[in-house]
């Protein structure tokens, strides 16, 4: 279990990579963007990017706005 | 016979050409289905969208992109809720990753009561975004001098607020909007403040290239019908602007001949 900050909240996750994390959370990787420790993680690198203890990860999507 | 329908008219921002001059927001609708129907009724080609954290407690919530589809509309990601240049850059980098678009709407707010932009911070954010490769349409005050500063700094479009966001008060300073239009070499859009169809028409009569609105449609009793009204309003205003209005005069001038009266 890794302890990370996910969207501003502490959370324990089992995923070892960003791809696995997105899957663990039942999200569609085509519809979310990922930031890890203030750096964008391009979709092409999700599978190669590790999730480590203490990581600050943001998962965002488009919502309605003006 | 002269053309009843003139040749299709387009406008271009950052190398992208559009025929619809009405950009609509995607906030404040009853649901995403109504939102999509309103965008269609408005004839919009561009919709603004916001970037927000995914709801992790309910990943099965409806998603905007399942209704207002990115293959049907050009998404214009905004920086609503950002108060610094760094926040804006961070948000739009995420937007670019989520959708791949470099055309964005910058808004750096100052105060949540009136939602007018902090123009000093906006100008700084614009510079950061341009260095990062974005084409930036800038929400701004209707300050003529600041509009020129934005253009000189490389803004792709100048988008003055006609009145506070969501107020529906209509264009508060027509003189400034017109002066901004006259000096600008990039598109000028009224962004925010439109309340009803005549406000949109007026913006176009002043020579704006397009109008951006959200609450005027979403907040109407019948949003779909108002979306259609706005579509016609923008077309009417643009046509009136191009047609060139008659001169105003103080006294009457009869339309029927005075000669030949019985």
Short mmCIF file of C-alpha atoms in Angstrom, two decimals:
data_model
loop_
_atom_site.label_atom_id
_atom_site.label_comp_id
_atom_site.label_asym_id
_atom_site.label_seq_id
_atom_site.Cartn_x
_atom_site.Cartn_y
_atom_site.Cartn_z
CA UNK A 1 0.00 0.00 0.00
CA UNK A 2 1.35 3.43 -0.93
CA UNK A 3 0.25 6.57 0.87
CA UNK A 4 -0.27 9.44 -1.56
CA UNK A 5 -2.09 12.76 -1.76
CA UNK A 6 -4.77 12.24 -4.39
CA UNK A 7 -6.74 15.30 -5.48
CA UNK A 8 -5.78 16.95 -2.23
CA UNK A 9 -6.81 14.06 0.05
CA UNK A 10 -4.60 11.44 1.70
CA UNK A 11 -5.26 8.01 0.21
CA UNK A 12 -3.76 4.54 0.31
CA UNK A 13 -3.44 2.89 -3.10
CA UNK A 14 -2.02 -0.42 -4.32
CA UNK A 15 -1.22 0.77 -7.86
CA UNK A 16 2.47 0.91 -8.72
CA UNK A 17 2.03 3.03 -11.89
CA UNK A 18 -0.20 5.84 -13.06
CA UNK A 19 -1.95 3.45 -15.48
CA UNK A 20 -2.71 1.06 -12.65
CA UNK A 21 -3.92 3.93 -10.47
CA UNK A 22 -6.35 5.16 -13.13
CA UNK A 23 -7.62 1.61 -13.50
CA UNK A 24 -7.84 1.09 -9.73
CA UNK A 25 -10.08 4.16 -9.56
CA UNK A 26 -12.29 2.88 -12.44
CA UNK A 27 -11.54 5.95 -14.57
CA UNK A 28 -11.33 6.11 -18.36
CA UNK A 29 -7.74 7.13 -19.13
CA UNK A 30 -8.87 8.89 -22.31
CA UNK A 31 -11.00 11.30 -20.30
CA UNK A 32 -8.64 12.35 -17.53
CA UNK A 33 -5.40 14.28 -17.31
CA UNK A 34 -2.81 13.45 -14.70
CA UNK A 35 -0.37 15.64 -12.81
CA UNK A 36 2.26 14.08 -10.54
CA UNK A 37 4.17 16.34 -8.15
CA UNK A 38 3.20 19.37 -10.27
CA UNK A 39 4.43 17.78 -13.53
CA UNK A 40 2.05 16.68 -16.29
CA UNK A 41 2.20 12.95 -16.95
CA UNK A 42 1.46 12.51 -20.67
CA UNK A 43 -0.94 9.68 -21.46
CA UNK A 44 1.81 7.89 -23.35
CA UNK A 45 3.84 7.69 -20.13
CA UNK A 46 1.09 6.50 -17.76
CA UNK A 47 2.29 2.91 -17.87
CA UNK A 48 5.93 3.85 -17.23
CA UNK A 49 5.37 6.42 -14.50
CA UNK A 50 5.63 5.04 -10.97
CA UNK A 51 3.35 5.91 -8.07
CA UNK A 52 5.56 6.41 -5.02
CA UNK A 53 4.91 7.05 -1.35
CA UNK A 54 4.26 10.73 -0.73
CA UNK A 55 3.37 11.55 -4.35
CA UNK A 56 0.96 14.40 -4.89
CA UNK A 57 -1.27 13.34 -7.75
CA UNK A 58 -4.06 15.28 -9.40
CA UNK A 59 -6.61 13.66 -11.69
CA UNK A 60 -8.71 16.18 -13.61
CA UNK A 61 -11.35 16.21 -16.30
CA UNK A 62 -13.38 18.70 -18.28
CA UNK A 63 -16.57 19.91 -16.64
CA UNK A 64 -19.12 22.54 -17.60
CA UNK A 65 -17.88 26.11 -17.37
CA UNK A 66 -18.18 29.55 -18.90
CA UNK B 1 -31.05 40.34 -58.26
CA UNK B 2 -28.87 40.91 -55.24
CA UNK B 3 -28.02 38.03 -52.97
CA UNK B 4 -30.54 37.46 -50.24
CA UNK B 5 -28.05 35.28 -48.41
CA UNK B 6 -24.57 36.76 -48.63
CA UNK B 7 -21.56 34.49 -49.02
CA UNK B 8 -20.78 32.62 -45.81
CA UNK B 9 -18.79 34.82 -43.57
CA UNK B 10 -16.11 33.55 -41.27
CA UNK B 11 -13.78 34.76 -38.57
CA UNK B 12 -10.39 33.45 -37.65
CA UNK B 13 -8.64 33.20 -34.30
CA UNK B 14 -5.08 31.89 -33.99
CA UNK B 15 -5.31 30.35 -37.46
CA UNK B 16 -8.57 28.53 -36.82
CA UNK B 17 -11.57 29.62 -38.88
CA UNK B 18 -15.17 29.50 -37.71
CA UNK B 19 -18.50 30.50 -39.20
CA UNK B 20 -20.51 30.70 -35.98
CA UNK B 21 -19.91 33.90 -34.06
CA UNK B 22 -21.52 32.64 -30.90
CA UNK B 23 -19.38 30.83 -28.33
CA UNK B 24 -21.34 29.23 -25.52
CA UNK B 25 -20.39 28.15 -22.05
CA UNK B 26 -21.22 24.75 -20.59
CA UNK B 27 -21.93 25.70 -16.99
CA UNK B 28 -25.13 26.08 -14.99
CA UNK B 29 -27.37 23.83 -17.11
CA UNK B 30 -29.88 21.45 -15.55
CA UNK B 31 -27.81 18.58 -16.97
CA UNK B 32 -25.31 17.82 -19.70
CA UNK B 33 -28.05 16.69 -22.11
CA UNK B 34 -29.74 20.10 -21.94
CA UNK B 35 -26.33 21.65 -22.26
CA UNK B 36 -25.61 19.77 -25.49
CA UNK B 37 -29.05 20.60 -26.90
CA UNK B 38 -28.52 24.30 -26.15
CA UNK B 39 -25.10 24.32 -27.80
CA UNK B 40 -26.65 22.75 -30.90
CA UNK B 41 -29.55 25.22 -30.92
CA UNK B 42 -27.08 28.09 -30.61
CA UNK B 43 -25.28 26.82 -33.70
CA UNK B 44 -22.06 27.09 -31.69
CA UNK B 45 -18.80 25.68 -32.98
CA UNK B 46 -16.80 26.55 -29.87
CA UNK B 47 -17.77 25.79 -26.27
CA UNK B 48 -15.93 26.88 -23.16
CA UNK B 49 -15.12 24.22 -20.59
CA UNK B 50 -13.56 24.18 -17.15
CA UNK B 51 -10.92 21.84 -15.72
CA UNK B 52 -11.72 20.30 -12.35
CA UNK B 53 -10.71 17.38 -10.16
CA UNK B 54 -12.34 14.06 -10.99
CA UNK B 55 -14.96 13.03 -8.44
CA UNK B 56 -13.27 10.00 -6.91
CA UNK B 57 -16.18 9.04 -4.69
CA UNK B 58 -18.46 8.50 -7.69
CA UNK B 59 -16.48 7.73 -10.86
CA UNK B 60 -19.69 6.82 -12.69
CA UNK B 61 -21.05 10.38 -12.64
CA UNK B 62 -22.06 11.69 -16.08
CA UNK B 63 -19.15 13.34 -17.89
CA UNK B 64 -19.35 16.45 -20.01
CA UNK B 65 -17.44 14.87 -22.91
CA UNK B 66 -20.06 12.12 -23.22
CA UNK B 67 -22.70 14.75 -24.08
CA UNK B 68 -20.93 17.81 -25.45
CA UNK B 69 -18.53 15.92 -27.63
CA UNK B 70 -15.06 17.17 -28.48
CA UNK B 71 -15.38 15.84 -32.03
CA UNK B 72 -18.45 18.04 -32.55
CA UNK B 73 -17.30 21.24 -30.81
CA UNK B 74 -13.97 22.97 -30.42
CA UNK B 75 -13.31 22.97 -26.69
CA UNK B 76 -12.01 26.22 -25.29
CA UNK B 77 -10.64 25.37 -21.83
CA UNK B 78 -10.83 28.23 -19.34
CA UNK B 79 -8.98 29.14 -16.18
CA UNK B 80 -12.07 30.05 -14.18
CA UNK B 81 -11.28 30.09 -10.49
CA UNK B 82 -7.60 30.94 -10.99
CA UNK B 83 -6.20 33.95 -9.18
CA UNK B 84 -2.54 33.78 -10.24
CA UNK B 85 -0.60 33.30 -13.45
CA UNK B 86 0.90 30.08 -12.09
CA UNK B 87 -2.55 28.64 -11.33
CA UNK B 88 -3.65 29.48 -14.87
CA UNK B 89 -0.63 27.86 -16.48
CA UNK B 90 -1.00 24.74 -14.35
CA UNK B 91 -4.71 24.44 -15.19
CA UNK B 92 -4.21 24.90 -18.92
CA UNK B 93 -1.31 22.47 -19.09
CA UNK B 94 -3.71 19.89 -17.65
CA UNK B 95 -6.34 20.95 -20.19
CA UNK B 96 -3.86 20.52 -23.01
CA UNK B 97 -3.02 17.05 -21.73
CA UNK B 98 -6.71 16.16 -21.36
CA UNK B 99 -7.71 17.31 -24.81
CA UNK B 100 -4.68 18.35 -26.75
CA UNK B 101 -5.82 21.88 -27.47
CA UNK B 102 -3.57 24.88 -27.41
CA UNK B 103 -6.36 27.44 -27.96
CA UNK B 104 -7.44 28.54 -24.48
CA UNK B 105 -9.36 31.18 -22.59
CA UNK B 106 -7.42 32.99 -19.90
CA UNK B 107 -9.26 34.51 -17.00
CA UNK B 108 -7.41 35.52 -13.86
CA UNK B 109 -9.88 36.70 -11.28
CA UNK B 110 -9.40 39.33 -8.64
CA UNK B 111 -12.45 39.14 -6.45
CA UNK B 112 -15.31 36.70 -6.19
CA UNK B 113 -18.01 39.35 -5.75
CA UNK B 114 -17.68 40.98 -9.17
CA UNK B 115 -15.41 38.44 -10.91
CA UNK B 116 -13.60 41.19 -12.77
CA UNK B 117 -10.17 40.08 -13.89
CA UNK B 118 -6.95 41.18 -12.24
CA UNK B 119 -5.44 42.74 -15.33
CA UNK B 120 -1.89 43.05 -14.03
CA UNK B 121 -1.85 39.35 -13.19
CA UNK B 122 -3.69 38.54 -16.44
CA UNK B 123 -0.98 40.23 -18.47
CA UNK B 124 1.69 38.30 -16.59
CA UNK B 125 -0.20 35.02 -17.06
CA UNK B 126 -0.59 35.75 -20.77
CA UNK B 127 3.16 36.04 -21.08
CA UNK B 128 3.71 32.73 -19.26
CA UNK B 129 1.16 30.95 -21.46
CA UNK B 130 2.54 32.29 -24.73
CA UNK B 131 6.02 31.14 -23.71
CA UNK B 132 4.46 27.72 -23.08
CA UNK B 133 3.04 27.57 -26.62
CA UNK B 134 -0.61 28.45 -25.99
CA UNK B 135 -2.88 30.56 -28.20
CA UNK B 136 -4.64 32.70 -25.65
CA UNK B 137 -8.03 34.37 -25.84
CA UNK B 138 -8.06 36.80 -22.94
CA UNK B 139 -10.99 37.72 -20.71
CA UNK B 140 -10.37 41.31 -19.69
CA UNK B 141 -11.90 44.51 -18.44
CA UNK B 142 -13.22 46.94 -21.04
CA UNK B 143 -10.11 49.06 -20.52
CA UNK B 144 -9.00 50.30 -23.93
CA UNK B 145 -5.37 50.78 -22.93
CA UNK B 146 -5.11 47.39 -21.25
CA UNK B 147 -6.69 45.76 -24.33
CA UNK B 148 -3.85 47.20 -26.40
CA UNK B 149 -1.28 45.92 -23.91
CA UNK B 150 -2.76 42.43 -24.21
CA UNK B 151 -2.66 42.57 -27.98
CA UNK B 152 0.93 43.79 -27.98
CA UNK B 153 1.82 40.94 -25.63
CA UNK B 154 0.46 38.44 -28.17
CA UNK B 155 -3.16 37.74 -27.19
CA UNK B 156 -5.01 35.75 -29.85
CA UNK B 157 -8.27 37.53 -29.02
CA UNK B 158 -9.41 40.32 -26.73
CA UNK B 159 -12.54 39.49 -24.73
CA UNK B 160 -13.81 42.37 -22.62
CA UNK B 161 -16.50 41.80 -20.04
CA UNK B 162 -19.55 43.85 -21.00
CA UNK B 163 -20.78 43.59 -17.40
CA UNK B 164 -19.98 41.25 -14.47
CA UNK B 165 -20.03 37.52 -15.28
CA UNK B 166 -23.51 36.09 -14.84
CA UNK B 167 -25.09 39.50 -14.20
CA UNK B 168 -27.09 39.72 -17.44
CA UNK B 169 -26.82 43.52 -17.30
CA UNK B 170 -25.87 43.96 -20.94
CA UNK B 171 -23.13 46.19 -22.34
CA UNK B 172 -22.30 48.80 -19.72
CA UNK B 173 -19.79 50.80 -21.72
CA UNK B 174 -20.45 50.74 -25.44
CA UNK B 175 -17.88 53.46 -26.06
CA UNK B 176 -15.08 51.32 -24.64
CA UNK B 177 -16.15 48.20 -26.50
CA UNK B 178 -16.21 50.18 -29.75
CA UNK B 179 -12.82 51.78 -29.08
CA UNK B 180 -11.35 48.33 -28.37
CA UNK B 181 -12.83 47.01 -31.63
CA UNK B 182 -11.43 49.94 -33.62
CA UNK B 183 -7.90 49.58 -32.32
CA UNK B 184 -7.65 45.77 -32.38
CA UNK B 185 -6.06 43.73 -35.14
CA UNK B 186 -7.06 40.46 -33.45
CA UNK B 187 -10.66 39.33 -32.87
CA UNK B 188 -12.65 41.12 -30.18
CA UNK B 189 -15.41 39.24 -28.38
CA UNK B 190 -17.80 40.43 -25.73
CA UNK B 191 -17.32 37.86 -22.99
CA UNK B 192 -19.69 38.06 -20.03
CA UNK B 193 -22.57 40.33 -19.20
CA UNK B 194 -25.00 39.53 -22.01
CA UNK B 195 -28.53 39.05 -20.63
CA UNK B 196 -30.81 38.76 -23.61
CA UNK B 197 -30.82 38.65 -27.39
CA UNK B 198 -30.66 42.42 -27.93
CA UNK B 199 -27.44 42.59 -25.88
CA UNK B 200 -25.81 40.09 -28.22
CA UNK B 201 -27.07 41.99 -31.24
CA UNK B 202 -25.67 45.21 -29.81
CA UNK B 203 -22.26 43.64 -29.28
CA UNK B 204 -22.20 42.59 -32.92
CA UNK B 205 -23.46 46.00 -34.10
CA UNK B 206 -20.50 47.53 -32.29
CA UNK B 207 -18.25 45.47 -34.54
CA UNK B 208 -17.29 42.60 -32.28
CA UNK B 209 -16.16 39.48 -34.09
CA UNK B 210 -18.15 37.18 -31.83
CA UNK B 211 -19.92 36.93 -28.49
CA UNK B 212 -19.29 34.50 -25.65
CA UNK B 213 -22.06 33.76 -23.18
CA UNK B 214 -23.16 31.17 -20.67
CA UNK B 215 -25.70 32.32 -18.09
CA UNK B 216 -27.85 34.25 -20.59
CA UNK B 217 -28.72 30.89 -22.15
CA UNK B 218 -28.40 28.51 -19.20
CA UNK B 219 -30.30 30.86 -16.90
CA UNK B 220 -33.25 31.43 -19.25
CA UNK B 221 -36.56 29.72 -18.41
CA UNK B 222 -36.26 27.88 -21.73
CA UNK B 223 -32.53 27.58 -22.44
CA UNK B 224 -32.93 25.82 -25.79
CA UNK B 225 -35.21 28.55 -27.11
CA UNK B 226 -32.91 31.27 -25.78
CA UNK B 227 -29.96 29.54 -27.45
CA UNK B 228 -31.81 29.79 -30.75
CA UNK B 229 -32.68 33.44 -30.06
CA UNK B 230 -29.01 34.19 -29.41
CA UNK B 231 -27.99 32.51 -32.64
CA UNK B 232 -30.33 34.78 -34.59
CA UNK B 233 -29.38 37.81 -32.52
CA UNK B 234 -25.71 37.40 -33.33
CA UNK B 235 -26.41 36.87 -37.03
CA UNK B 236 -28.72 39.91 -37.09
CA UNK B 237 -26.19 42.12 -35.32
CA UNK B 238 -23.39 41.05 -37.61
CA UNK B 239 -25.51 41.68 -40.71
CA UNK B 240 -26.58 45.08 -39.40
CA UNK B 241 -22.96 45.98 -38.73
CA UNK B 242 -21.88 44.97 -42.22
CA UNK B 243 -24.93 46.60 -43.83
CA UNK B 244 -24.04 49.93 -42.22
CA UNK B 245 -26.84 51.57 -40.30
CA UNK B 246 -28.64 54.74 -41.48
CA UNK B 247 -27.65 58.04 -39.97
CA UNK B 248 -29.57 59.15 -36.94
CA UNK B 249 -31.40 62.45 -37.31
CA UNK B 250 -33.29 64.65 -34.91
CA UNK B 251 -36.49 65.13 -36.91
CA UNK B 252 -38.82 62.98 -39.00
CA UNK B 253 -38.24 62.15 -42.65
CA UNK B 254 -41.37 60.69 -44.29
CA UNK B 255 -41.05 57.38 -46.06
CA UNK B 256 -44.02 58.07 -48.37
CA UNK B 257 -43.66 60.74 -51.07
CA UNK B 258 -45.06 64.18 -50.30
CA UNK B 259 -45.83 64.77 -54.01
CA UNK B 260 -49.05 63.48 -55.57
CA UNK B 261 -51.18 63.74 -52.45
CA UNK B 262 -54.91 63.75 -53.26
#
